[in-house]
C-alpha positions as a Markdown table, in Angstrom:
| # | Residue | x | y | z |
|---|---|---|---|---|
| 1 | Met | 109.3 | -77.7 | -72.1 |
| 2 | Val | 106.3 | -76.7 | -69.9 |
| 3 | Gly | 104.9 | -73.4 | -71.3 |
| 4 | Thr | 106.4 | -74.0 | -74.7 |
| 5 | Ser | 104.2 | -73.9 | -77.9 |
| 6 | Val | 104.8 | -76.6 | -80.4 |
| 7 | Leu | 102.8 | -75.8 | -83.5 |
| 8 | Gln | 99.3 | -75.2 | -82.1 |
| 9 | Tyr | 100.0 | -77.2 | -79.0 |
| 10 | Arg | 100.7 | -75.4 | -75.7 |
| 11 | Ile | 102.5 | -77.8 | -73.3 |
| 12 | Ile | 100.9 | -77.7 | -69.8 |
| 13 | Arg | 102.8 | -80.3 | -67.8 |
| 14 | Gln | 104.9 | -83.5 | -68.0 |
| 15 | Leu | 102.9 | -86.7 | -67.6 |
| 16 | Gly | 105.6 | -89.2 | -67.5 |
| 17 | Ser | 108.9 | -90.4 | -69.1 |
| 18 | Gly | 110.5 | -93.6 | -70.1 |
| 19 | Gly | 113.5 | -94.9 | -72.0 |
| 20 | Met | 111.9 | -94.2 | -75.4 |
| 21 | Gly | 109.8 | -91.1 | -74.8 |
| 22 | Ile | 108.7 | -88.2 | -72.7 |
| 23 | Val | 104.9 | -87.5 | -72.6 |
| 24 | Tyr | 103.4 | -84.1 | -71.9 |
| 25 | Glu | 99.8 | -82.9 | -71.5 |
| 26 | Ala | 99.1 | -80.1 | -74.0 |
| 27 | Glu | 96.3 | -77.9 | -75.2 |
| 28 | Asp | 95.4 | -77.9 | -78.8 |
| 29 | Thr | 94.7 | -74.1 | -79.2 |
| 30 | Lys | 93.0 | -74.6 | -82.7 |
| 31 | Leu | 90.5 | -77.2 | -81.7 |
| 32 | Asn | 90.3 | -76.3 | -78.0 |
| 33 | Arg | 91.0 | -79.8 | -76.6 |
| 34 | Lys | 93.6 | -81.5 | -74.4 |
| 35 | Val | 96.0 | -83.9 | -76.1 |
| 36 | Ala | 99.2 | -85.7 | -75.2 |
| 37 | Leu | 102.5 | -85.1 | -76.9 |
| 38 | Lys | 105.2 | -87.7 | -76.9 |
| 39 | Phe | 108.8 | -86.6 | -77.6 |
| 40 | Leu | 111.8 | -88.7 | -78.4 |
| 41 | Pro | 114.3 | -87.9 | -75.5 |
| 42 | Glu | 117.1 | -85.5 | -76.4 |
| 43 | Ser | 119.6 | -88.2 | -75.4 |
| 44 | Leu | 118.3 | -90.4 | -78.2 |
| 45 | Val | 118.0 | -87.8 | -81.0 |
| 46 | Met | 121.3 | -89.0 | -82.6 |
| 47 | Ser | 120.4 | -92.7 | -82.4 |
| 48 | Ser | 119.1 | -93.8 | -85.7 |
| 49 | Glu | 117.7 | -97.0 | -84.1 |
| 50 | Ala | 115.8 | -95.0 | -81.5 |
| 51 | Ala | 114.6 | -92.6 | -84.2 |
| 52 | Asp | 113.4 | -95.4 | -86.4 |
| 53 | Arg | 111.5 | -97.1 | -83.5 |
| 54 | Phe | 109.9 | -93.8 | -82.5 |
| 55 | Gly | 108.8 | -93.1 | -86.1 |
| 56 | Arg | 107.5 | -96.6 | -86.5 |
| 57 | Glu | 105.4 | -96.3 | -83.4 |
| 58 | Ala | 103.8 | -93.1 | -84.7 |
| 59 | Lys | 103.2 | -94.5 | -88.1 |
| 60 | Leu | 101.8 | -97.9 | -87.1 |
| 61 | Ala | 99.6 | -96.6 | -84.3 |
| 62 | Gly | 98.4 | -93.8 | -86.5 |
| 63 | Ser | 97.4 | -96.2 | -89.2 |
| 64 | Leu | 94.9 | -98.0 | -86.9 |
| 65 | Asn | 91.5 | -96.7 | -86.1 |
| 66 | His | 89.9 | -98.6 | -83.2 |
| 67 | Pro | 88.3 | -97.5 | -80.0 |
| 68 | Asn | 90.7 | -99.7 | -78.0 |
| 69 | Ile | 93.9 | -98.4 | -79.6 |
| 70 | Cys | 95.2 | -95.0 | -78.5 |
| 71 | Thr | 94.6 | -92.6 | -81.3 |
| 72 | Val | 97.6 | -90.8 | -82.9 |
| 73 | His | 96.6 | -87.6 | -84.5 |
| 74 | Glu | 99.8 | -86.4 | -86.2 |
| 75 | Ser | 103.6 | -86.4 | -86.0 |
| 76 | Gly | 106.3 | -83.9 | -86.6 |
| 77 | Leu | 109.7 | -82.4 | -85.7 |
| 78 | Tyr | 110.4 | -79.7 | -83.1 |
| 79 | Glu | 113.9 | -78.3 | -82.9 |
| 80 | Gly | 115.3 | -81.5 | -84.3 |
| 81 | Arg | 113.2 | -83.8 | -82.0 |
| 82 | Gln | 110.6 | -86.2 | -83.3 |
| 83 | Phe | 107.2 | -86.0 | -81.6 |
| 84 | Phe | 103.7 | -87.2 | -82.2 |
| 85 | Val | 100.3 | -86.1 | -80.9 |
| 86 | Met | 97.8 | -88.6 | -79.4 |
| 87 | Glu | 94.6 | -88.6 | -77.5 |
| 88 | Leu | 94.9 | -87.7 | -73.8 |
| 89 | Leu | 93.8 | -90.5 | -71.6 |
| 90 | Glu | 92.6 | -90.3 | -68.0 |
| 91 | Gly | 92.9 | -93.4 | -65.8 |
| 92 | Asp | 95.6 | -95.9 | -64.9 |
| 93 | Ser | 97.7 | -98.5 | -66.6 |
| 94 | Leu | 96.5 | -102.1 | -66.1 |
| 95 | Lys | 99.8 | -102.8 | -64.3 |
| 96 | Thr | 98.9 | -100.2 | -61.7 |
| 97 | Leu | 95.4 | -101.6 | -61.3 |
| 98 | Ile | 96.5 | -105.2 | -60.7 |
| 99 | Gln | 99.0 | -104.4 | -57.9 |
| 100 | Asp | 99.6 | -108.1 | -57.1 |
| 101 | Lys | 95.9 | -108.9 | -56.6 |
| 102 | Pro | 93.3 | -110.5 | -58.9 |
| 103 | Leu | 90.8 | -108.3 | -60.6 |
| 104 | Pro | 87.0 | -108.8 | -60.7 |
| 105 | Ile | 86.0 | -111.5 | -63.2 |
| 106 | Glu | 83.7 | -109.1 | -65.1 |
| 107 | Gln | 86.7 | -106.7 | -65.5 |
| 108 | Ile | 89.0 | -109.5 | -66.7 |
| 109 | Leu | 86.5 | -110.5 | -69.4 |
| 110 | Asp | 85.8 | -106.9 | -70.4 |
| 111 | Val | 89.4 | -105.9 | -70.8 |
| 112 | Gly | 90.3 | -109.2 | -72.4 |
| 113 | Cys | 87.6 | -108.8 | -75.0 |
| 114 | Gln | 88.5 | -105.2 | -75.8 |
| 115 | Ile | 92.2 | -106.0 | -76.3 |
| 116 | Ala | 91.4 | -109.1 | -78.4 |
| 117 | Asp | 89.2 | -107.0 | -80.6 |
| 118 | Ala | 91.9 | -104.4 | -81.0 |
| 119 | Leu | 94.5 | -107.1 | -81.9 |
| 120 | Glu | 92.1 | -108.5 | -84.5 |
| 121 | Val | 92.1 | -105.2 | -86.3 |
| 122 | Ala | 95.9 | -104.8 | -86.0 |
| 123 | His | 96.6 | -108.3 | -87.2 |
| 124 | Thr | 94.2 | -107.9 | -90.2 |
| 125 | Lys | 96.4 | -105.0 | -91.3 |
| 126 | Gly | 99.5 | -107.2 | -90.9 |
| 127 | Ile | 100.6 | -105.4 | -87.7 |
| 128 | Val | 102.0 | -107.5 | -84.8 |
| 129 | His | 102.3 | -105.5 | -81.6 |
| 130 | Arg | 105.0 | -107.7 | -80.0 |
| 131 | Asp | 104.8 | -106.0 | -76.5 |
| 132 | Ile | 101.4 | -106.8 | -75.0 |
| 133 | Lys | 101.7 | -106.5 | -71.3 |
| 134 | Pro | 99.8 | -104.7 | -68.4 |
| 135 | Ala | 102.1 | -101.6 | -68.6 |
| 136 | Asn | 101.0 | -101.1 | -72.3 |
| 137 | Ile | 97.3 | -101.4 | -71.6 |
| 138 | Phe | 95.6 | -98.3 | -70.2 |
| 139 | Ile | 92.2 | -98.4 | -68.5 |
| 140 | Thr | 90.3 | -95.1 | -68.7 |
| 141 | Thr | 88.1 | -93.7 | -65.9 |
| 142 | Arg | 85.2 | -95.1 | -67.9 |
| 143 | Gly | 86.6 | -98.6 | -68.0 |
| 144 | Gln | 87.7 | -98.5 | -71.7 |
| 145 | Ala | 90.9 | -100.4 | -72.5 |
| 146 | Lys | 93.5 | -98.7 | -74.7 |
| 147 | Leu | 96.4 | -100.4 | -76.3 |
| 148 | Leu | 99.6 | -98.3 | -76.2 |
| 149 | Asp | 103.2 | -98.4 | -77.4 |
| 150 | Phe | 103.7 | -99.8 | -80.9 |
| 151 | Gly | 107.4 | -99.1 | -80.7 |
| 152 | Val | 108.6 | -102.6 | -81.4 |
| 153 | Ala | 105.7 | -103.6 | -83.6 |
| 154 | Thr | 106.2 | -105.1 | -87.0 |
| 155 | Ala | 104.1 | -104.6 | -90.1 |
| 156 | Gly | 103.6 | -106.2 | -93.5 |
| 157 | Pro | 103.1 | -109.8 | -94.7 |
| 158 | Glu | 106.9 | -110.3 | -94.7 |
| 159 | His | 106.8 | -110.0 | -90.9 |
| 160 | Met | 103.8 | -112.3 | -90.3 |
| 161 | Ala | 106.3 | -115.3 | -90.3 |
| 162 | Glu | 106.6 | -118.4 | -88.2 |
| 163 | Val | 108.8 | -116.9 | -85.6 |
| 164 | Thr | 106.6 | -113.8 | -84.8 |
| 165 | Asp | 103.1 | -113.6 | -86.0 |
| 166 | Gly | 99.7 | -112.7 | -84.5 |
| 167 | Arg | 99.8 | -115.8 | -82.3 |
| 168 | Thr | 102.7 | -114.2 | -80.5 |
| 169 | Asp | 100.4 | -111.4 | -79.4 |
| 170 | Leu | 97.7 | -113.9 | -78.3 |
| 171 | Phe | 100.2 | -115.7 | -76.1 |
| 172 | Ser | 101.1 | -112.4 | -74.5 |
| 173 | Leu | 97.4 | -111.6 | -74.1 |
| 174 | Gly | 97.1 | -114.9 | -72.3 |
| 175 | Leu | 99.9 | -113.8 | -69.9 |
| 176 | Val | 97.9 | -110.6 | -69.3 |
| 177 | Leu | 94.7 | -112.5 | -68.6 |
| 178 | Tyr | 96.6 | -114.8 | -66.2 |
| 179 | Glu | 98.0 | -111.9 | -64.3 |
| 180 | Met | 94.6 | -110.2 | -64.1 |
| 181 | Ala | 93.1 | -113.5 | -62.8 |
| 182 | Thr | 95.7 | -114.4 | -60.3 |
| 183 | Gly | 97.6 | -111.2 | -59.4 |
| 184 | Arg | 100.9 | -112.8 | -60.3 |
| 185 | Gln | 102.9 | -113.4 | -63.5 |
| 186 | Ala | 102.6 | -116.8 | -65.1 |
| 187 | Phe | 106.3 | -117.1 | -65.6 |
| 188 | Gly | 108.5 | -115.4 | -63.0 |
| 189 | Gly | 112.2 | -115.3 | -62.4 |
| 190 | Gln | 115.0 | -113.1 | -61.2 |
| 191 | Thr | 116.6 | -112.8 | -64.7 |
| 192 | Thr | 115.4 | -112.7 | -68.3 |
| 193 | Ala | 117.1 | -116.1 | -68.9 |
| 194 | Val | 115.2 | -117.7 | -66.1 |
| 195 | Val | 111.9 | -116.3 | -67.4 |
| 196 | Phe | 112.6 | -117.5 | -70.9 |
| 197 | Asp | 113.5 | -121.0 | -69.6 |
| 198 | Ser | 110.2 | -121.1 | -67.7 |
| 199 | Ile | 108.2 | -120.0 | -70.8 |
| 200 | Leu | 109.9 | -122.7 | -72.9 |
| 201 | Asn | 110.1 | -125.6 | -70.5 |
| 202 | Arg | 107.6 | -125.1 | -67.7 |
| 203 | Asp | 103.8 | -124.8 | -67.2 |
| 204 | Pro | 102.4 | -122.1 | -65.0 |
| 205 | Val | 100.6 | -122.9 | -61.8 |
| 206 | Pro | 96.9 | -123.5 | -62.8 |
| 207 | Val | 94.8 | -120.4 | -62.5 |
| 208 | Leu | 92.1 | -122.2 | -60.4 |
| 209 | Gln | 94.8 | -123.3 | -58.0 |
| 210 | Ile | 95.6 | -119.7 | -57.2 |
| 211 | Asn | 92.1 | -118.2 | -57.6 |
| 212 | Pro | 89.3 | -120.7 | -57.3 |
| 213 | Ala | 86.8 | -117.9 | -58.1 |
| 214 | Val | 87.8 | -117.9 | -61.7 |
| 215 | Pro | 85.2 | -119.7 | -64.0 |
| 216 | Ala | 86.6 | -122.9 | -65.5 |
| 217 | Asp | 85.7 | -121.6 | -69.0 |
| 218 | Leu | 88.0 | -118.6 | -68.4 |
| 219 | Glu | 90.8 | -120.8 | -67.2 |
| 220 | His | 90.4 | -122.8 | -70.4 |
| 221 | Val | 90.8 | -119.6 | -72.5 |
| 222 | Ile | 93.9 | -118.7 | -70.6 |
| 223 | Thr | 95.4 | -122.2 | -70.8 |
| 224 | Arg | 94.8 | -122.4 | -74.5 |
| 225 | Ala | 96.4 | -119.0 | -75.1 |
| 226 | Leu | 99.5 | -120.1 | -73.3 |
| 227 | Glu | 100.0 | -123.3 | -75.2 |
| 228 | Lys | 103.7 | -123.6 | -76.0 |
| 229 | Asp | 102.9 | -125.1 | -79.4 |
| 230 | Arg | 101.5 | -122.2 | -81.4 |
| 231 | Lys | 99.5 | -124.5 | -83.5 |
| 232 | Met | 97.5 | -125.5 | -80.4 |
| 233 | Arg | 96.8 | -121.8 | -79.5 |
| 234 | Tyr | 94.1 | -119.6 | -80.8 |
| 235 | Gln | 95.0 | -119.0 | -84.4 |
| 236 | Thr | 93.4 | -115.5 | -84.6 |
| 237 | Ala | 92.3 | -112.9 | -82.2 |
| 238 | Ala | 88.8 | -113.3 | -83.5 |
| 239 | Asp | 88.8 | -116.9 | -82.4 |
| 240 | Met | 90.0 | -116.0 | -78.9 |
| 241 | Leu | 87.5 | -113.1 | -78.7 |
| 242 | Ser | 84.6 | -115.4 | -79.7 |
| 243 | Glu | 85.5 | -118.0 | -77.1 |
């Protein structure tokens, strides 16, 4: 699609691709700015499930206005394929930055606070992200964290139930903090079943045992976020951010 014009957007180059989308850098010829266009892959155009997920991602992310959530400008159809337009980010994913090594304490705190603040806004609107992980957190060249990929998010009071509510995202944020602090995942395993068994029945290796440089107060935040009993975790993102 390089060189193609979609509405006022001239596609410059492909930035990346995944199972649920192909992302291009484009120029907005009306506003003279660079943007990113995300398209539903052609192979999934006939899948109603994929189309619903793609549309949900655009709608939910587009309904949120927060500096730590990637801005969605608009959505549309091009030759039968769904796409949406979002801000163009320069930097790397948090997953790329970690690379099996701990990050500086200041960066852990900064990124953790930014994402917790973004989640507070999302949860206030009844939106649960459900896929908080380093690959879905982008760090710009200026150090700003941006939350991406609302493809499996849920919205509305009917979804803020016991099984999946905002505390699910806070557990996942605890996993992200753990990985930033230690350079390794809290619950590892060769298969999904093994990982789930570890989450349900085992405690992770204490953060300080892996990285003694982590302040005890930060370890406390991570440990509380990873409580298996959700009633023992932070109840809101605002509570976690405050601590």
